[in-house]
């Protein structure tokens, strides 16, 4: 039997740490998902993952879960560079130093400016060997929204919609319940839980009266197992209401107990927020440079980033979504295609003026294909 190389061993333990990190997929935001395994003489002495903001990080849980065993000269496998700053919890890099580990293997450097190499420096200054870049692509995929937000100061924007085989999202009358299957709709509940905010338009709210909440009992079973009911968080609802049309606070979107932000045009070119009550706020955003009647959507997204929103799910009509595409503000598109044909008069998924040339049309990369009953789920990412 061949003896495994150190590189192979490192990959195996980082893979285990990544599996642990996924336990925080629905609860850790605005923090990243992180897993940690501490190993000595090929024995796992302790492991842990980050559950949610304000609770101990993965490294601290791994140390605690070691049960007081001697960690001197052990190796810590972490999916993200240990933090170096005091936030809601103490720095994890110092905790590993105090535990006297000999070696730390990180999947990737933390792009957060508060960390970004500082954690590695603390470890190396203490004489700890540090290895970075093991299964880095897998680690980046796990925290794609967090990484994008740290790099661009904007949340990662995902557009979701269900459509027919002929690319329609509703009948001419506006009827759209239900184009896709029950299981596809359960998967949408998972998407809502994955994102911290749902972005929609006043037109959608007034036409459909949606709740846009996470309905726990409709979540897929594996999501329920990963996210107990007591850890469920409802996403922030953000309604772009440039004409101040949403004034009835008895609409369903206001009845879910989660916070709602109505976004309206600022008349004095400033960004500011006023509270209607503890769950409803009005945020005023200036118009964009091209249209004085349209809110500056990139500025709005920037403001959401300041609220520590890492991922935004867009659930709105074709005109609203089309404008986001025109402004290059979409990162990912998830579509559920049902085996139905709604006809030429039905409403189309995207509604915006066509480009002059094929060369001007934005290219997308197919990320995954999945069948859900008779529906097909496609995920595309923009270059």
PDB file of C-alpha atoms in Angstrom, residues 144-383:
ATOM      1  CA  UNK A 144     -18.489  33.174  -3.340  1.00  0.00           C
ATOM      2  CA  UNK A 145     -20.866  35.889  -2.077  1.00  0.00           C
ATOM      3  CA  UNK A 146     -18.608  36.857   0.828  1.00  0.00           C
ATOM      4  CA  UNK A 147     -15.521  36.967  -1.385  1.00  0.00           C
ATOM      5  CA  UNK A 148     -17.249  39.068  -4.042  1.00  0.00           C
ATOM      6  CA  UNK A 149     -18.534  41.499  -1.430  1.00  0.00           C
ATOM      7  CA  UNK A 150     -15.093  41.902   0.128  1.00  0.00           C
ATOM      8  CA  UNK A 151     -13.497  42.565  -3.267  1.00  0.00           C
ATOM      9  CA  UNK A 152     -16.114  44.870  -4.824  1.00  0.00           C
ATOM     10  CA  UNK A 153     -17.927  46.411  -1.838  1.00  0.00           C
ATOM     11  CA  UNK A 154     -21.157  45.179  -3.417  1.00  0.00           C
ATOM     12  CA  UNK A 155     -23.303  42.141  -2.658  1.00  0.00           C
ATOM     13  CA  UNK A 156     -23.349  39.175  -5.027  1.00  0.00           C
ATOM     14  CA  UNK A 157     -26.558  39.481  -7.071  1.00  0.00           C
ATOM     15  CA  UNK A 158     -28.499  36.391  -8.169  1.00  0.00           C
ATOM     16  CA  UNK A 159     -31.535  36.627 -10.434  1.00  0.00           C
ATOM     17  CA  UNK A 160     -34.066  33.829 -10.014  1.00  0.00           C
ATOM     18  CA  UNK A 161     -37.097  33.044 -12.133  1.00  0.00           C
ATOM     19  CA  UNK A 162     -39.261  30.159 -13.282  1.00  0.00           C
ATOM     20  CA  UNK A 163     -40.251  29.990 -16.929  1.00  0.00           C
ATOM     21  CA  UNK A 164     -41.863  27.876 -19.598  1.00  0.00           C
ATOM     22  CA  UNK A 165     -40.099  26.133 -22.451  1.00  0.00           C
ATOM     23  CA  UNK A 166     -40.813  29.142 -24.651  1.00  0.00           C
ATOM     24  CA  UNK A 167     -39.195  31.582 -22.211  1.00  0.00           C
ATOM     25  CA  UNK A 168     -42.351  32.990 -20.607  1.00  0.00           C
ATOM     26  CA  UNK A 169     -42.792  33.786 -16.921  1.00  0.00           C
ATOM     27  CA  UNK A 170     -46.536  34.537 -16.779  1.00  0.00           C
ATOM     28  CA  UNK A 171     -49.674  34.491 -18.863  1.00  0.00           C
ATOM     29  CA  UNK A 172     -50.815  37.655 -20.633  1.00  0.00           C
ATOM     30  CA  UNK A 173     -53.170  38.250 -17.687  1.00  0.00           C
ATOM     31  CA  UNK A 174     -50.223  38.135 -15.262  1.00  0.00           C
ATOM     32  CA  UNK A 175     -51.130  34.705 -13.879  1.00  0.00           C
ATOM     33  CA  UNK A 176     -47.972  32.781 -12.954  1.00  0.00           C
ATOM     34  CA  UNK A 177     -49.012  30.312 -10.200  1.00  0.00           C
ATOM     35  CA  UNK A 178     -47.655  27.808 -10.733  1.00  0.00           C
ATOM     36  CA  UNK A 179     -45.429  27.358 -13.764  1.00  0.00           C
ATOM     37  CA  UNK A 180     -42.846  25.184 -12.007  1.00  0.00           C
ATOM     38  CA  UNK A 181     -43.165  22.111  -9.783  1.00  0.00           C
ATOM     39  CA  UNK A 182     -43.582  21.943  -6.017  1.00  0.00           C
ATOM     40  CA  UNK A 183     -39.991  20.714  -5.608  1.00  0.00           C
ATOM     41  CA  UNK A 184     -38.651  23.614  -7.665  1.00  0.00           C
ATOM     42  CA  UNK A 185     -40.527  25.988  -5.396  1.00  0.00           C
ATOM     43  CA  UNK A 186     -38.981  24.262  -2.378  1.00  0.00           C
ATOM     44  CA  UNK A 187     -35.592  24.892  -3.910  1.00  0.00           C
ATOM     45  CA  UNK A 188     -36.483  28.590  -4.180  1.00  0.00           C
ATOM     46  CA  UNK A 189     -37.107  28.583  -0.422  1.00  0.00           C
ATOM     47  CA  UNK A 190     -33.525  27.341  -0.052  1.00  0.00           C
ATOM     48  CA  UNK A 191     -32.287  30.160  -2.295  1.00  0.00           C
ATOM     49  CA  UNK A 192     -34.066  32.709  -0.118  1.00  0.00           C
ATOM     50  CA  UNK A 193     -32.398  31.258   2.956  1.00  0.00           C
ATOM     51  CA  UNK A 194     -28.984  31.368   1.263  1.00  0.00           C
ATOM     52  CA  UNK A 195     -29.298  35.099   0.590  1.00  0.00           C
ATOM     53  CA  UNK A 196     -29.562  37.833   3.196  1.00  0.00           C
ATOM     54  CA  UNK A 197     -31.815  40.076   1.138  1.00  0.00           C
ATOM     55  CA  UNK A 198     -34.502  39.769  -1.515  1.00  0.00           C
ATOM     56  CA  UNK A 199     -34.656  42.592  -4.024  1.00  0.00           C
ATOM     57  CA  UNK A 200     -37.904  43.291  -5.842  1.00  0.00           C
ATOM     58  CA  UNK A 201     -39.888  46.120  -7.392  1.00  0.00           C
ATOM     59  CA  UNK A 202     -42.971  48.043  -6.376  1.00  0.00           C
ATOM     60  CA  UNK A 203     -44.631  46.745  -9.549  1.00  0.00           C
ATOM     61  CA  UNK A 204     -44.176  43.139  -8.408  1.00  0.00           C
ATOM     62  CA  UNK A 205     -45.351  43.885  -4.875  1.00  0.00           C
ATOM     63  CA  UNK A 206     -48.491  45.662  -6.047  1.00  0.00           C
ATOM     64  CA  UNK A 207     -49.331  43.165  -8.795  1.00  0.00           C
ATOM     65  CA  UNK A 208     -48.620  39.881  -6.979  1.00  0.00           C
ATOM     66  CA  UNK A 209     -48.802  40.815  -3.268  1.00  0.00           C
ATOM     67  CA  UNK A 210     -46.004  38.318  -2.454  1.00  0.00           C
ATOM     68  CA  UNK A 211     -44.678  37.526   1.020  1.00  0.00           C
ATOM     69  CA  UNK A 212     -41.100  36.795  -0.159  1.00  0.00           C
ATOM     70  CA  UNK A 213     -40.321  35.029   3.105  1.00  0.00           C
ATOM     71  CA  UNK A 214     -38.664  31.718   3.914  1.00  0.00           C
ATOM     72  CA  UNK A 215     -41.355  29.180   4.747  1.00  0.00           C
ATOM     73  CA  UNK A 216     -39.531  26.691   6.939  1.00  0.00           C
ATOM     74  CA  UNK A 217     -41.952  23.801   6.431  1.00  0.00           C
ATOM     75  CA  UNK A 218     -41.461  24.063   2.659  1.00  0.00           C
ATOM     76  CA  UNK A 219     -37.667  23.805   2.774  1.00  0.00           C
ATOM     77  CA  UNK A 220     -36.003  20.676   1.375  1.00  0.00           C
ATOM     78  CA  UNK A 221     -35.301  18.118   4.108  1.00  0.00           C
ATOM     79  CA  UNK A 222     -31.507  18.438   3.846  1.00  0.00           C
ATOM     80  CA  UNK A 223     -31.780  22.193   4.434  1.00  0.00           C
ATOM     81  CA  UNK A 224     -33.944  21.651   7.519  1.00  0.00           C
ATOM     82  CA  UNK A 225     -31.267  19.326   8.888  1.00  0.00           C
ATOM     83  CA  UNK A 226     -28.555  21.926   8.266  1.00  0.00           C
ATOM     84  CA  UNK A 227     -30.613  24.824   9.637  1.00  0.00           C
ATOM     85  CA  UNK A 228     -32.711  24.123  12.759  1.00  0.00           C
ATOM     86  CA  UNK A 229     -35.838  26.222  13.047  1.00  0.00           C
ATOM     87  CA  UNK A 230     -34.385  28.304  15.891  1.00  0.00           C
ATOM     88  CA  UNK A 231     -31.525  29.429  13.621  1.00  0.00           C
ATOM     89  CA  UNK A 232     -33.788  30.398  10.724  1.00  0.00           C
ATOM     90  CA  UNK A 233     -33.307  34.004   9.627  1.00  0.00           C
ATOM     91  CA  UNK A 234     -35.712  35.792   7.350  1.00  0.00           C
ATOM     92  CA  UNK A 235     -34.084  37.786   4.538  1.00  0.00           C
ATOM     93  CA  UNK A 236     -34.351  41.544   4.415  1.00  0.00           C
ATOM     94  CA  UNK A 237     -36.918  42.630   1.820  1.00  0.00           C
ATOM     95  CA  UNK A 238     -35.815  45.538  -0.383  1.00  0.00           C
ATOM     96  CA  UNK A 239     -38.523  47.072  -2.557  1.00  0.00           C
ATOM     97  CA  UNK A 240     -37.464  49.572  -5.226  1.00  0.00           C
ATOM     98  CA  UNK A 241     -40.318  52.074  -5.137  1.00  0.00           C
ATOM     99  CA  UNK A 242     -39.092  55.135  -7.024  1.00  0.00           C
ATOM    100  CA  UNK A 243     -42.608  56.569  -7.443  1.00  0.00           C
ATOM    101  CA  UNK A 244     -43.606  55.973  -3.791  1.00  0.00           C
ATOM    102  CA  UNK A 245     -46.521  53.731  -4.787  1.00  0.00           C
ATOM    103  CA  UNK A 246     -46.256  51.238  -1.916  1.00  0.00           C
ATOM    104  CA  UNK A 247     -48.164  52.886   0.914  1.00  0.00           C
ATOM    105  CA  UNK A 248     -50.427  50.074   2.116  1.00  0.00           C
ATOM    106  CA  UNK A 249     -48.598  48.441   5.012  1.00  0.00           C
ATOM    107  CA  UNK A 250     -51.163  45.631   5.129  1.00  0.00           C
ATOM    108  CA  UNK A 251     -49.627  43.982   2.073  1.00  0.00           C
ATOM    109  CA  UNK A 252     -48.227  40.480   2.598  1.00  0.00           C
ATOM    110  CA  UNK A 253     -44.609  41.598   2.370  1.00  0.00           C
ATOM    111  CA  UNK A 254     -45.060  43.536   5.621  1.00  0.00           C
ATOM    112  CA  UNK A 255     -46.687  40.642   7.506  1.00  0.00           C
ATOM    113  CA  UNK A 256     -43.765  38.233   7.811  1.00  0.00           C
ATOM    114  CA  UNK A 257     -42.099  39.836  10.832  1.00  0.00           C
ATOM    115  CA  UNK A 258     -38.887  40.557   8.939  1.00  0.00           C
ATOM    116  CA  UNK A 259     -37.571  43.962   7.994  1.00  0.00           C
ATOM    117  CA  UNK A 260     -38.609  45.739   4.820  1.00  0.00           C
ATOM    118  CA  UNK A 261     -36.808  48.650   3.166  1.00  0.00           C
ATOM    119  CA  UNK A 262     -38.754  50.756   0.672  1.00  0.00           C
ATOM    120  CA  UNK A 263     -36.288  52.472  -1.651  1.00  0.00           C
ATOM    121  CA  UNK A 264     -37.412  55.845  -3.009  1.00  0.00           C
ATOM    122  CA  UNK A 265     -35.844  58.658  -4.977  1.00  0.00           C
ATOM    123  CA  UNK A 266     -33.857  61.199  -3.019  1.00  0.00           C
ATOM    124  CA  UNK A 267     -34.679  64.743  -4.054  1.00  0.00           C
ATOM    125  CA  UNK A 268     -31.537  66.334  -2.634  1.00  0.00           C
ATOM    126  CA  UNK A 269     -28.962  63.843  -4.002  1.00  0.00           C
ATOM    127  CA  UNK A 270     -28.195  62.471  -0.545  1.00  0.00           C
ATOM    128  CA  UNK A 271     -28.580  58.936   0.796  1.00  0.00           C
ATOM    129  CA  UNK A 272     -30.562  58.736   4.011  1.00  0.00           C
ATOM    130  CA  UNK A 273     -33.022  56.466   5.805  1.00  0.00           C
ATOM    131  CA  UNK A 274     -36.136  57.135   7.880  1.00  0.00           C
ATOM    132  CA  UNK A 275     -37.983  54.573   9.995  1.00  0.00           C
ATOM    133  CA  UNK A 276     -41.716  53.998   9.654  1.00  0.00           C
ATOM    134  CA  UNK A 277     -41.651  51.508  12.531  1.00  0.00           C
ATOM    135  CA  UNK A 278     -39.268  48.870  13.874  1.00  0.00           C
ATOM    136  CA  UNK A 279     -39.735  46.668  10.795  1.00  0.00           C
ATOM    137  CA  UNK A 280     -40.245  49.174   7.977  1.00  0.00           C
ATOM    138  CA  UNK A 281     -37.762  51.784   6.773  1.00  0.00           C
ATOM    139  CA  UNK A 282     -37.625  54.109   3.795  1.00  0.00           C
ATOM    140  CA  UNK A 283     -34.229  54.540   2.164  1.00  0.00           C
ATOM    141  CA  UNK A 284     -33.758  57.496  -0.162  1.00  0.00           C
ATOM    142  CA  UNK A 285     -31.306  56.996  -3.033  1.00  0.00           C
ATOM    143  CA  UNK A 286     -30.421  59.508  -5.804  1.00  0.00           C
ATOM    144  CA  UNK A 287     -31.307  58.802  -9.419  1.00  0.00           C
ATOM    145  CA  UNK A 288     -28.818  57.320 -11.842  1.00  0.00           C
ATOM    146  CA  UNK A 289     -26.980  59.468 -14.352  1.00  0.00           C
ATOM    147  CA  UNK A 290     -29.003  58.291 -17.350  1.00  0.00           C
ATOM    148  CA  UNK A 291     -32.543  58.650 -16.034  1.00  0.00           C
ATOM    149  CA  UNK A 292     -33.706  61.103 -13.388  1.00  0.00           C
ATOM    150  CA  UNK A 293     -36.729  58.900 -12.653  1.00  0.00           C
ATOM    151  CA  UNK A 294     -34.729  55.736 -11.949  1.00  0.00           C
ATOM    152  CA  UNK A 295     -32.900  54.933  -8.735  1.00  0.00           C
ATOM    153  CA  UNK A 296     -29.139  54.444  -8.926  1.00  0.00           C
ATOM    154  CA  UNK A 297     -29.119  50.675  -8.423  1.00  0.00           C
ATOM    155  CA  UNK A 298     -25.373  50.350  -7.987  1.00  0.00           C
ATOM    156  CA  UNK A 299     -25.503  52.943  -5.217  1.00  0.00           C
ATOM    157  CA  UNK A 300     -28.368  51.033  -3.616  1.00  0.00           C
ATOM    158  CA  UNK A 301     -26.345  47.820  -3.706  1.00  0.00           C
ATOM    159  CA  UNK A 302     -23.422  49.687  -2.184  1.00  0.00           C
ATOM    160  CA  UNK A 303     -25.677  50.796   0.678  1.00  0.00           C
ATOM    161  CA  UNK A 304     -26.813  47.211   1.199  1.00  0.00           C
ATOM    162  CA  UNK A 305     -23.172  46.171   1.403  1.00  0.00           C
ATOM    163  CA  UNK A 306     -22.711  48.691   4.209  1.00  0.00           C
ATOM    164  CA  UNK A 307     -25.509  46.843   6.003  1.00  0.00           C
ATOM    165  CA  UNK A 308     -23.358  43.688   5.700  1.00  0.00           C
ATOM    166  CA  UNK A 309     -25.558  42.149   3.026  1.00  0.00           C
ATOM    167  CA  UNK A 310     -23.334  39.689   1.141  1.00  0.00           C
ATOM    168  CA  UNK A 311     -25.885  38.047  -1.159  1.00  0.00           C
ATOM    169  CA  UNK A 312     -29.015  39.459  -2.825  1.00  0.00           C
ATOM    170  CA  UNK A 313     -31.686  37.373  -4.551  1.00  0.00           C
ATOM    171  CA  UNK A 314     -33.720  39.217  -7.177  1.00  0.00           C
ATOM    172  CA  UNK A 315     -37.365  38.199  -7.558  1.00  0.00           C
ATOM    173  CA  UNK A 316     -39.028  40.656  -9.913  1.00  0.00           C
ATOM    174  CA  UNK A 317     -40.462  41.158 -13.394  1.00  0.00           C
ATOM    175  CA  UNK A 318     -38.719  41.324 -16.737  1.00  0.00           C
ATOM    176  CA  UNK A 319     -38.356  45.109 -16.926  1.00  0.00           C
ATOM    177  CA  UNK A 320     -36.698  45.382 -13.511  1.00  0.00           C
ATOM    178  CA  UNK A 321     -34.400  42.431 -14.176  1.00  0.00           C
ATOM    179  CA  UNK A 322     -33.590  43.767 -17.641  1.00  0.00           C
ATOM    180  CA  UNK A 323     -32.445  47.065 -16.166  1.00  0.00           C
ATOM    181  CA  UNK A 324     -30.114  45.236 -13.785  1.00  0.00           C
ATOM    182  CA  UNK A 325     -28.607  43.401 -16.749  1.00  0.00           C
ATOM    183  CA  UNK A 326     -28.182  46.620 -18.690  1.00  0.00           C
ATOM    184  CA  UNK A 327     -26.266  48.090 -15.751  1.00  0.00           C
ATOM    185  CA  UNK A 328     -24.008  45.018 -15.394  1.00  0.00           C
ATOM    186  CA  UNK A 329     -25.213  44.379 -11.849  1.00  0.00           C
ATOM    187  CA  UNK A 330     -26.085  40.667 -12.166  1.00  0.00           C
ATOM    188  CA  UNK A 331     -23.580  38.001 -11.153  1.00  0.00           C
ATOM    189  CA  UNK A 332     -25.636  34.841 -11.470  1.00  0.00           C
ATOM    190  CA  UNK A 333     -28.854  33.674 -13.115  1.00  0.00           C
ATOM    191  CA  UNK A 334     -30.852  30.698 -11.851  1.00  0.00           C
ATOM    192  CA  UNK A 335     -33.758  29.570 -13.964  1.00  0.00           C
ATOM    193  CA  UNK A 336     -36.237  26.749 -13.459  1.00  0.00           C
ATOM    194  CA  UNK A 337     -37.635  25.608 -16.807  1.00  0.00           C
ATOM    195  CA  UNK A 338     -41.000  23.837 -16.732  1.00  0.00           C
ATOM    196  CA  UNK A 339     -42.259  21.573 -19.564  1.00  0.00           C
ATOM    197  CA  UNK A 340     -45.025  23.965 -20.556  1.00  0.00           C
ATOM    198  CA  UNK A 341     -45.627  26.327 -23.459  1.00  0.00           C
ATOM    199  CA  UNK A 342     -47.461  29.552 -22.600  1.00  0.00           C
ATOM    200  CA  UNK A 343     -47.617  31.076 -26.080  1.00  0.00           C
ATOM    201  CA  UNK A 344     -46.509  34.237 -27.842  1.00  0.00           C
ATOM    202  CA  UNK A 345     -48.729  36.626 -25.876  1.00  0.00           C
ATOM    203  CA  UNK A 346     -47.400  35.518 -22.479  1.00  0.00           C
ATOM    204  CA  UNK A 347     -44.930  37.673 -20.548  1.00  0.00           C
ATOM    205  CA  UNK A 348     -41.247  37.195 -21.282  1.00  0.00           C
ATOM    206  CA  UNK A 349     -38.519  36.656 -18.714  1.00  0.00           C
ATOM    207  CA  UNK A 350     -36.408  39.676 -19.678  1.00  0.00           C
ATOM    208  CA  UNK A 351     -37.775  42.939 -21.003  1.00  0.00           C
ATOM    209  CA  UNK A 352     -35.249  45.454 -22.253  1.00  0.00           C
ATOM    210  CA  UNK A 353     -34.178  46.832 -25.571  1.00  0.00           C
ATOM    211  CA  UNK A 354     -32.027  44.589 -27.709  1.00  0.00           C
ATOM    212  CA  UNK A 355     -28.394  45.276 -28.453  1.00  0.00           C
ATOM    213  CA  UNK A 356     -27.273  46.441 -31.864  1.00  0.00           C
ATOM    214  CA  UNK A 357     -25.005  43.462 -32.466  1.00  0.00           C
ATOM    215  CA  UNK A 358     -24.423  39.934 -31.182  1.00  0.00           C
ATOM    216  CA  UNK A 359     -20.960  41.116 -30.168  1.00  0.00           C
ATOM    217  CA  UNK A 360     -22.585  43.496 -27.671  1.00  0.00           C
ATOM    218  CA  UNK A 361     -24.590  40.791 -25.921  1.00  0.00           C
ATOM    219  CA  UNK A 362     -23.195  39.710 -22.555  1.00  0.00           C
ATOM    220  CA  UNK A 363     -21.898  36.166 -22.432  1.00  0.00           C
ATOM    221  CA  UNK A 364     -22.711  33.777 -19.603  1.00  0.00           C
ATOM    222  CA  UNK A 365     -20.980  30.603 -18.485  1.00  0.00           C
ATOM    223  CA  UNK A 366     -23.052  27.527 -17.691  1.00  0.00           C
ATOM    224  CA  UNK A 367     -22.217  26.506 -14.130  1.00  0.00           C
ATOM    225  CA  UNK A 368     -24.589  23.618 -13.477  1.00  0.00           C
ATOM    226  CA  UNK A 369     -27.565  21.659 -14.780  1.00  0.00           C
ATOM    227  CA  UNK A 370     -29.969  19.795 -12.514  1.00  0.00           C
ATOM    228  CA  UNK A 371     -33.301  18.074 -13.018  1.00  0.00           C
ATOM    229  CA  UNK A 372     -36.013  18.640 -10.397  1.00  0.00           C
ATOM    230  CA  UNK A 373     -38.875  16.304 -11.233  1.00  0.00           C
ATOM    231  CA  UNK A 374     -39.837  17.357 -14.775  1.00  0.00           C
ATOM    232  CA  UNK A 375     -38.240  20.800 -14.422  1.00  0.00           C
ATOM    233  CA  UNK A 376     -34.675  21.700 -15.357  1.00  0.00           C
ATOM    234  CA  UNK A 377     -32.648  24.018 -13.149  1.00  0.00           C
ATOM    235  CA  UNK A 378     -29.882  25.950 -14.907  1.00  0.00           C
ATOM    236  CA  UNK A 379     -27.295  28.137 -13.204  1.00  0.00           C
ATOM    237  CA  UNK A 380     -25.370  30.616 -15.334  1.00  0.00           C
ATOM    238  CA  UNK A 381     -22.699  33.031 -14.228  1.00  0.00           C
ATOM    239  CA  UNK A 382     -21.667  36.189 -15.996  1.00  0.00           C
ATOM    240  CA  UNK A 383     -18.050  36.658 -17.020  1.00  0.00           C
TER     241      UNK A 383
END
